[in-house]
Amino acid sequence: MSSTQHEWPLWEIFVRSRQGLGHKHVGSLHAADAEMAIQNARDVYTRRQEGVSIWVVPADAITASSPDEKDVLFDPANDKVYRHPTFYQLPDEVNNM
Amino acid sequence: MSPVEMNLEARFEAYVAEDKKIEPKDWMPDAYRKTLIRQISQHAHSEIVGMLPEGNWITRAPSLKRKAILLAKVQDEAGHGLYLYSAAETLGVTRDQMLDDLHTGKAKYSSIFNYPTISWADIGAVGWLVDGAAIMNQVPLCKCSYGPYARAMVRVCKEESFHQRQGFQIMLTMAQGTPEQKALAQDAFNRWWWPSLMMFGPSDADSPHSGQSMKWNIKRFSNDELRQRFVDMTVPQAELLGLTVPDPDLKWNEDRGHYDFGAIDWDEFFNVIKGNGPCNKERLAARVSAHERGAWVREAAKAHAAKQAERRAKSSTHAA
Ligand SMILES: [Fe+2]
Ligand SMILES: [Fe+2]
């Protein structure tokens, strides 16, 4: 890999597809600054009305959980089935619950 | 191999076997990573270099409407290149490195783009045949095992069908036009047919990486299988256009339920890959020149961003 970095920083792009929905990750792109990242994201990710709002986040500002921690983080939820409504068996006569 | 690595490898194998996606931070075998970097970056390069033969006609499109459509199509191809470059970057390769590999000739791109677009009908033939063959190749990639590649391909495929349809419509208009226009359409068809069949790659017997890629769920159908599908799909479309497929051996085979077609000139294919196609030098020179002439813009934007950041830093210390 080349030692000197010429390329613009990497930005992660999140797009709200319509009012009422959350922003969703759609990909990434390079831009010199945030303003340019938004302009580029408009051209790269919303050419067909895919969005009404864009978030751009410097890729190196994101901290992600590691796949190695998957078990530690998510296993504890496995045995708590009582958090789901289907865990509770109720008489058929009970409606609307 | 250490026990930990064995464990990771087993998990990787299990994910792939269960048709689960591999994501960027998951452990993966080196060879899988390398194969993906090679394939995705080549794919990205193809989208970008593929803009050149069509860009050739933007200023000469026969009407304002055709010009707007072609502009939109070429812009889409730029977008495809960008989705794919960023998918490749999730594997640890930098954009600079990939561009370097393209510009020095180390990385390949689809050899179809080393053919010239000499008449407006070529723009029709490219959309109809080249984008058509690309779709055939790309649809299975939407389900490939590497998450970022699969997601990029879903976006690409959504956009491709307009490309093929606009190409077919150009062919239809010309095939129904004056005898001269129809002759141009037939001529473009004659020149693009065989290179389009070559887009599916060498015959299965001569395709060394195919087996491993199939096992990894990067590839789902063999080159010959996809090529056959493309022929079966395209021949009736050519009939509808009233054009003749430039292959005297083409014949419907009742037993197989497929068209038989003539032998592909693989010497031509490998010769173009080696750099001896009609436009290899021109394409690469155009890419390198665009990159070099854009250097000052990239530098200026970086300098501007640094200056703005410095100003913001100063004003916030004043405020504090
Ligand atoms: Fe494309
Ligand atoms: Fe396309």
Coordinates of C-alpha atoms and ligand atoms in Angstrom, one line a residue:
Chain A
M1 CA 0.0 0.0 0.0
S2 CA 1.2 3.5 -0.7
S3 CA 2.7 5.2 2.4
T4 CA 1.5 8.8 1.7
Q5 CA -2.2 9.2 1.8
H6 CA -3.6 11.3 -1.0
E7 CA -7.2 10.2 -0.8
W8 CA -9.9 12.2 0.9
P9 CA -11.2 10.9 4.3
L10 CA -13.9 8.2 4.3
W11 CA -17.4 9.0 5.4
E12 CA -20.2 6.6 6.2
I13 CA -23.5 7.7 4.7
F14 CA -27.0 7.3 6.3
V15 CA -30.2 8.1 4.4
R16 CA -33.7 8.7 5.7
S17 CA -35.8 7.3 2.8
R18 CA -39.0 9.2 3.8
Q19 CA -40.4 11.2 6.7
G20 CA -41.3 8.9 9.6
L21 CA -38.4 6.4 9.1
G22 CA -35.0 6.4 10.7
H23 CA -31.7 7.0 8.8
K24 CA -30.3 3.8 7.5
H25 CA -26.7 3.1 6.5
V26 CA -26.3 2.9 2.7
G27 CA -22.6 2.8 2.1
S28 CA -19.6 5.1 2.2
L29 CA -17.7 7.6 0.1
H30 CA -14.7 9.9 0.1
A31 CA -14.9 13.7 0.6
A32 CA -12.7 16.5 1.7
D33 CA -15.2 17.8 4.3
A34 CA -18.7 17.2 5.6
E35 CA -20.3 19.6 3.2
M36 CA -18.8 17.9 0.2
A37 CA -19.7 14.5 1.7
I38 CA -23.3 15.5 1.7
Q39 CA -23.2 16.8 -1.9
N40 CA -21.5 13.6 -3.0
A41 CA -23.9 11.4 -1.0
R42 CA -26.7 13.2 -2.8
D43 CA -25.2 12.2 -6.2
V44 CA -24.1 8.7 -5.3
Y45 CA -26.9 7.5 -3.1
T46 CA -30.1 9.4 -3.9
R47 CA -30.3 9.7 -7.7
R48 CA -33.7 8.2 -7.7
Q49 CA -35.5 9.9 -4.8
E50 CA -34.1 7.4 -2.3
G51 CA -33.9 10.0 0.4
V52 CA -35.2 13.1 2.1
S53 CA -32.4 13.6 4.6
I54 CA -28.7 12.6 4.8
W55 CA -26.3 12.0 7.7
V56 CA -22.6 11.9 7.0
V57 CA -20.2 10.5 9.7
P58 CA -16.4 10.4 9.5
A59 CA -15.7 6.6 9.3
D60 CA -13.1 6.8 12.0
A61 CA -15.5 8.4 14.4
I62 CA -17.5 5.1 14.5
T63 CA -16.8 2.6 17.3
A64 CA -18.1 -0.8 16.5
S65 CA -18.5 -3.9 18.6
S66 CA -16.2 -6.6 17.6
P67 CA -17.4 -9.9 16.2
D68 CA -15.4 -11.7 19.0
E69 CA -17.6 -10.0 21.6
K70 CA -20.8 -11.3 19.9
D71 CA -21.3 -14.1 22.5
V72 CA -20.5 -11.9 25.5
L73 CA -22.8 -9.1 24.3
F74 CA -25.8 -10.9 22.9
D75 CA -25.9 -14.4 24.6
P76 CA -27.5 -13.1 27.8
A77 CA -30.7 -12.3 25.9
N78 CA -31.0 -15.9 24.7
D79 CA -32.5 -17.4 27.9
K80 CA -34.9 -14.5 28.6
V81 CA -37.8 -15.7 26.5
Y82 CA -40.2 -14.3 29.1
R83 CA -39.4 -10.9 27.5
H84 CA -41.6 -11.9 24.6
P85 CA -45.4 -11.9 24.8
T86 CA -45.6 -15.3 23.3
F87 CA -44.1 -16.8 26.5
Y88 CA -47.4 -16.3 28.3
Q89 CA -50.1 -18.9 27.8
L90 CA -53.5 -17.3 28.6
P91 CA -57.0 -18.8 28.5
D92 CA -58.7 -18.5 25.0
E93 CA -61.4 -16.3 26.6
V94 CA -58.9 -13.4 27.1
N95 CA -59.1 -11.2 24.0
N96 CA -57.4 -8.1 22.9
M97 CA -54.2 -8.6 24.9
Chain B
M1 CA -3.0 -23.5 12.7
S2 CA -3.9 -22.5 16.3
P3 CA -7.1 -23.8 18.0
V4 CA -8.5 -20.3 17.9
E5 CA -8.0 -20.0 14.2
M6 CA -9.5 -23.4 13.6
N7 CA -12.5 -22.3 15.5
L8 CA -12.8 -19.2 13.4
E9 CA -12.3 -21.1 10.2
A10 CA -15.0 -23.5 11.3
R11 CA -17.4 -20.6 12.0
F12 CA -16.6 -19.1 8.6
E13 CA -17.2 -22.4 6.8
A14 CA -20.5 -22.9 8.7
Y15 CA -21.7 -19.4 7.8
V16 CA -21.0 -19.8 4.2
A17 CA -22.6 -23.3 4.2
E18 CA -25.7 -21.9 5.8
D19 CA -25.9 -19.1 3.3
K20 CA -25.2 -16.5 6.0
K21 CA -23.4 -13.3 5.1
I22 CA -19.8 -12.6 6.1
E23 CA -19.4 -9.0 7.3
P24 CA -16.2 -6.8 7.2
K25 CA -15.0 -7.5 10.7
D26 CA -15.7 -11.2 10.7
W27 CA -12.7 -13.5 10.4
M28 CA -12.2 -14.8 6.9
P29 CA -9.5 -16.8 5.2
D30 CA -6.8 -14.7 3.5
A31 CA -7.5 -16.3 0.1
Y32 CA -11.2 -15.3 0.4
R33 CA -10.3 -11.7 1.2
K34 CA -7.8 -11.6 -1.7
T35 CA -10.3 -13.1 -4.1
L36 CA -12.9 -10.6 -3.1
I37 CA -10.6 -7.6 -3.3
R38 CA -9.5 -8.7 -6.8
Q39 CA -13.0 -9.3 -8.0
I40 CA -14.7 -6.3 -6.5
S41 CA -12.0 -3.8 -7.5
Q42 CA -12.0 -5.2 -11.1
H43 CA -15.7 -4.9 -11.1
A44 CA -15.4 -1.3 -9.9
H45 CA -12.8 -0.5 -12.6
S46 CA -15.1 -2.0 -15.2
E47 CA -17.9 0.4 -14.2
I48 CA -15.6 3.4 -14.4
V49 CA -13.8 2.5 -17.6
G50 CA -17.2 1.5 -19.0
M51 CA -18.2 5.2 -18.9
L52 CA -15.7 6.0 -21.6
P53 CA -17.1 4.3 -24.7
E54 CA -20.6 5.7 -23.9
G55 CA -19.3 9.1 -22.8
N56 CA -18.0 9.3 -26.4
W57 CA -21.5 9.9 -27.6
I58 CA -22.9 12.3 -25.0
T59 CA -22.1 15.4 -27.0
R60 CA -23.4 13.8 -30.2
A61 CA -26.6 12.1 -29.1
P62 CA -29.3 12.7 -31.7
S63 CA -31.7 14.6 -29.5
L64 CA -31.8 16.4 -26.2
K65 CA -33.9 13.6 -24.7
R66 CA -31.4 10.9 -25.8
K67 CA -28.6 13.1 -24.4
A68 CA -30.3 13.4 -21.0
I69 CA -30.9 9.6 -20.9
L70 CA -27.3 8.8 -21.8
L71 CA -26.0 11.3 -19.3
A72 CA -28.1 9.6 -16.6
K73 CA -26.9 6.2 -17.6
V74 CA -23.2 7.1 -17.6
Q75 CA -23.7 8.8 -14.2
D76 CA -25.2 5.6 -12.9
E77 CA -22.1 3.7 -14.0
A78 CA -20.0 6.2 -12.0
G79 CA -22.2 5.4 -9.0
H80 CA -21.8 1.7 -9.5
G81 CA -18.0 2.1 -9.5
L82 CA -18.3 4.1 -6.3
Y83 CA -20.5 1.6 -4.5
L84 CA -18.1 -1.1 -5.5
Y85 CA -14.9 0.7 -4.5
S86 CA -16.3 1.4 -1.1
A87 CA -17.3 -2.3 -0.7
A88 CA -13.7 -3.3 -1.6
E89 CA -12.4 -0.8 1.0
T90 CA -14.2 -2.7 3.8
L91 CA -11.7 -5.5 3.1
G92 CA -8.7 -3.3 3.9
V93 CA -7.5 -2.1 0.5
T94 CA -7.4 1.7 0.0
R95 CA -8.9 3.7 -2.8
D96 CA -5.4 5.1 -3.7
Q97 CA -4.1 1.5 -4.0
M98 CA -6.9 0.4 -6.3
L99 CA -6.6 3.4 -8.5
D100 CA -2.9 2.9 -8.7
D101 CA -3.4 -0.7 -9.8
L102 CA -5.8 0.4 -12.5
H103 CA -3.5 3.2 -13.8
T104 CA -0.4 1.1 -13.8
G105 CA -2.2 -1.7 -15.7
K106 CA -1.8 -4.1 -12.8
A107 CA -5.5 -4.5 -12.3
K108 CA -7.8 -5.6 -15.1
Y109 CA -11.3 -4.4 -16.1
S110 CA -13.8 -6.0 -18.3
S111 CA -12.3 -6.4 -21.8
I112 CA -15.6 -5.5 -23.5
F113 CA -14.8 -1.8 -22.9
N114 CA -11.7 -2.0 -25.2
Y115 CA -14.0 -2.0 -28.2
P116 CA -14.9 1.3 -29.9
T117 CA -18.4 2.9 -30.2
I118 CA -18.3 4.1 -33.8
S119 CA -21.9 4.9 -34.5
W120 CA -25.0 5.9 -32.5
A121 CA -26.3 2.4 -32.9
D122 CA -23.4 1.2 -30.8
I123 CA -24.9 3.0 -27.9
G124 CA -28.0 1.0 -28.4
A125 CA -26.1 -2.3 -28.8
V126 CA -24.0 -1.6 -25.7
G127 CA -27.1 -0.9 -23.5
W128 CA -29.0 -3.9 -24.9
L129 CA -26.1 -6.5 -25.0
V130 CA -23.4 -5.3 -22.7
D131 CA -25.7 -4.2 -19.9
G132 CA -27.8 -7.2 -20.6
A133 CA -24.9 -9.5 -20.1
A134 CA -23.8 -7.6 -17.1
I135 CA -27.2 -8.1 -15.5
M136 CA -27.0 -11.8 -16.2
N137 CA -23.7 -11.9 -14.3
Q138 CA -24.7 -9.5 -11.6
V139 CA -28.1 -10.7 -10.4
P140 CA -26.6 -13.9 -8.8
L141 CA -24.0 -11.6 -7.0
C142 CA -26.8 -10.0 -5.1
K143 CA -26.8 -13.2 -3.0
C144 CA -23.0 -13.6 -2.7
S145 CA -21.6 -14.4 0.7
Y146 CA -19.9 -11.1 1.4
G147 CA -22.4 -8.6 2.8
P148 CA -21.1 -5.3 1.5
Y149 CA -20.6 -6.7 -2.1
A150 CA -24.1 -8.3 -2.0
R151 CA -25.7 -5.0 -0.9
A152 CA -23.8 -3.0 -3.5
M153 CA -25.0 -5.4 -6.1
V154 CA -28.6 -5.0 -5.1
R155 CA -28.4 -1.3 -5.7
V156 CA -26.5 -1.9 -9.0
C157 CA -29.1 -4.4 -10.3
K158 CA -32.0 -2.1 -9.5
E159 CA -30.4 0.5 -11.7
E160 CA -29.3 -1.7 -14.6
S161 CA -32.6 -2.6 -16.0
F162 CA -33.2 0.9 -17.2
H163 CA -29.8 0.7 -19.0
Q164 CA -30.8 -2.4 -20.9
R165 CA -34.2 -1.1 -21.8
Q166 CA -33.0 2.2 -23.1
G167 CA -30.4 0.4 -25.3
F168 CA -33.0 -1.9 -26.7
Q169 CA -35.3 1.0 -27.4
I170 CA -32.5 2.7 -29.4
M171 CA -32.0 -0.5 -31.4
L172 CA -35.8 -0.8 -32.0
T173 CA -36.0 2.8 -33.2
M174 CA -33.1 2.3 -35.6
A175 CA -34.2 -1.1 -36.8
Q176 CA -37.6 0.4 -37.7
G177 CA -36.0 3.5 -39.3
T178 CA -34.6 4.0 -42.8
P179 CA -32.6 1.2 -44.5
E180 CA -29.4 3.1 -43.6
Q181 CA -30.4 3.2 -39.9
K182 CA -31.3 -0.4 -39.9
A183 CA -28.0 -1.2 -41.5
L184 CA -26.2 0.7 -38.7
A185 CA -28.1 -1.3 -36.1
Q186 CA -27.2 -4.6 -37.8
D187 CA -23.5 -3.5 -38.1
A188 CA -23.4 -2.6 -34.4
F189 CA -25.0 -5.9 -33.5
N190 CA -22.5 -7.8 -35.6
R191 CA -19.6 -6.1 -33.8
W192 CA -20.9 -6.4 -30.2
W193 CA -22.4 -9.9 -30.2
W194 CA -19.3 -12.0 -29.8
P195 CA -17.5 -9.7 -27.4
S196 CA -20.7 -9.8 -25.3
L197 CA -20.7 -13.6 -25.2
M198 CA -17.0 -13.3 -24.0
M199 CA -18.1 -11.2 -21.1
F200 CA -19.1 -14.4 -19.2
G201 CA -15.4 -15.4 -19.2
P202 CA -13.6 -18.5 -20.4
S203 CA -15.3 -21.8 -20.8
D204 CA -15.7 -23.7 -17.5
A205 CA -12.9 -26.0 -18.4
D206 CA -10.5 -23.1 -18.6
S207 CA -11.7 -21.1 -15.6
P208 CA -9.3 -22.0 -12.8
H209 CA -10.9 -19.9 -9.9
S210 CA -14.5 -20.9 -10.5
G211 CA -14.6 -24.0 -8.3
Q212 CA -13.3 -22.2 -5.2
S213 CA -15.5 -19.2 -5.8
M214 CA -18.6 -21.5 -6.1
K215 CA -17.7 -23.1 -2.8
W216 CA -17.4 -19.7 -1.1
N217 CA -20.8 -18.6 -2.6
I218 CA -19.1 -15.7 -4.4
K219 CA -20.1 -17.3 -7.7
R220 CA -23.4 -19.3 -8.1
F221 CA -23.5 -20.3 -11.7
S222 CA -20.8 -21.3 -14.1
N223 CA -19.6 -19.1 -17.0
D224 CA -21.1 -21.4 -19.6
E225 CA -24.4 -21.6 -17.8
L226 CA -24.8 -17.9 -17.7
R227 CA -23.7 -17.5 -21.3
Q228 CA -26.3 -20.0 -22.4
R229 CA -29.0 -18.1 -20.5
F230 CA -27.9 -14.9 -22.2
V231 CA -28.1 -16.4 -25.7
D232 CA -31.5 -18.0 -25.0
M233 CA -32.8 -14.7 -23.7
T234 CA -31.3 -12.5 -26.5
V235 CA -32.0 -14.4 -29.7
P236 CA -35.8 -13.9 -29.5
Q237 CA -35.1 -10.2 -28.8
A238 CA -33.0 -10.0 -32.0
E239 CA -35.8 -11.6 -33.9
L240 CA -38.2 -9.0 -32.6
L241 CA -35.9 -6.3 -33.8
G242 CA -35.6 -8.0 -37.2
L243 CA -31.9 -8.3 -36.9
T244 CA -29.7 -11.3 -37.8
V245 CA -27.5 -12.9 -35.1
P246 CA -24.1 -12.9 -36.7
D247 CA -23.6 -16.6 -36.1
P248 CA -24.2 -19.1 -38.9
D249 CA -24.2 -22.0 -36.4
L250 CA -26.9 -20.6 -34.2
K251 CA -29.8 -23.1 -34.1
W252 CA -32.5 -24.0 -31.6
N253 CA -31.8 -27.4 -30.1
E254 CA -35.1 -29.1 -29.3
D255 CA -33.5 -31.9 -27.2
R256 CA -31.5 -29.5 -25.0
G257 CA -34.2 -26.8 -24.9
H258 CA -31.5 -24.3 -25.7
Y259 CA -29.9 -22.6 -28.6
D260 CA -26.7 -24.1 -29.9
F261 CA -24.2 -21.5 -31.0
G262 CA -20.9 -21.3 -32.8
A263 CA -17.4 -21.5 -31.3
I264 CA -16.1 -18.4 -29.5
D265 CA -12.8 -17.0 -30.7
W266 CA -10.9 -17.2 -27.4
D267 CA -7.7 -16.1 -29.0
E268 CA -9.3 -12.7 -29.6
F269 CA -10.5 -12.6 -25.9
F270 CA -7.1 -13.4 -24.4
N271 CA -5.4 -11.0 -26.9
V272 CA -7.7 -8.1 -25.8
I273 CA -7.0 -9.0 -22.1
K274 CA -3.3 -8.9 -22.8
G275 CA -3.7 -5.3 -23.9
N276 CA -4.0 -5.6 -27.7
G277 CA -7.7 -4.7 -28.2
P278 CA -8.6 -1.8 -30.4
C279 CA -8.9 0.7 -27.6
N280 CA -6.9 -0.6 -24.6
K281 CA -4.3 2.1 -24.8
E282 CA -6.8 4.9 -25.4
R283 CA -9.0 3.8 -22.4
L284 CA -6.1 3.6 -20.0
A285 CA -4.6 6.9 -21.2
A286 CA -8.0 8.6 -20.8
R287 CA -8.3 7.3 -17.2
V288 CA -4.8 8.3 -16.2
S289 CA -5.2 11.8 -17.8
A290 CA -8.5 12.4 -16.0
H291 CA -6.9 11.4 -12.7
E292 CA -3.8 13.6 -13.2
R293 CA -5.8 16.6 -14.4
G294 CA -8.0 16.3 -11.4
A295 CA -5.1 16.3 -9.0
W296 CA -5.2 20.0 -8.3
V297 CA -8.9 19.9 -7.5
R298 CA -8.4 17.1 -5.0
E299 CA -5.5 19.1 -3.4
A300 CA -7.4 22.3 -3.4
A301 CA -10.4 20.7 -1.7
K302 CA -8.2 19.2 0.9
A303 CA -6.5 22.5 1.6
H304 CA -9.9 24.3 1.8
A305 CA -11.1 21.7 4.3
A306 CA -8.0 22.0 6.5
K307 CA -8.4 25.8 6.5
Q308 CA -12.0 25.6 7.5
A309 CA -11.2 23.2 10.3
E310 CA -8.5 25.5 11.6
R311 CA -10.9 28.4 11.6
R312 CA -13.5 26.5 13.4
A313 CA -11.0 25.4 16.0
K314 CA -9.8 29.0 16.5
S315 CA -13.3 30.4 16.9
S316 CA -14.2 27.7 19.4
T317 CA -11.2 28.4 21.6
H318 CA -12.1 32.1 21.5
A319 CA -15.7 31.3 22.6
A320 CA -14.4 29.2 25.5
Ligands
FE1 FE -23.1 -0.7 -14.2
FE2 FE -25.2 -0.4 -16.8

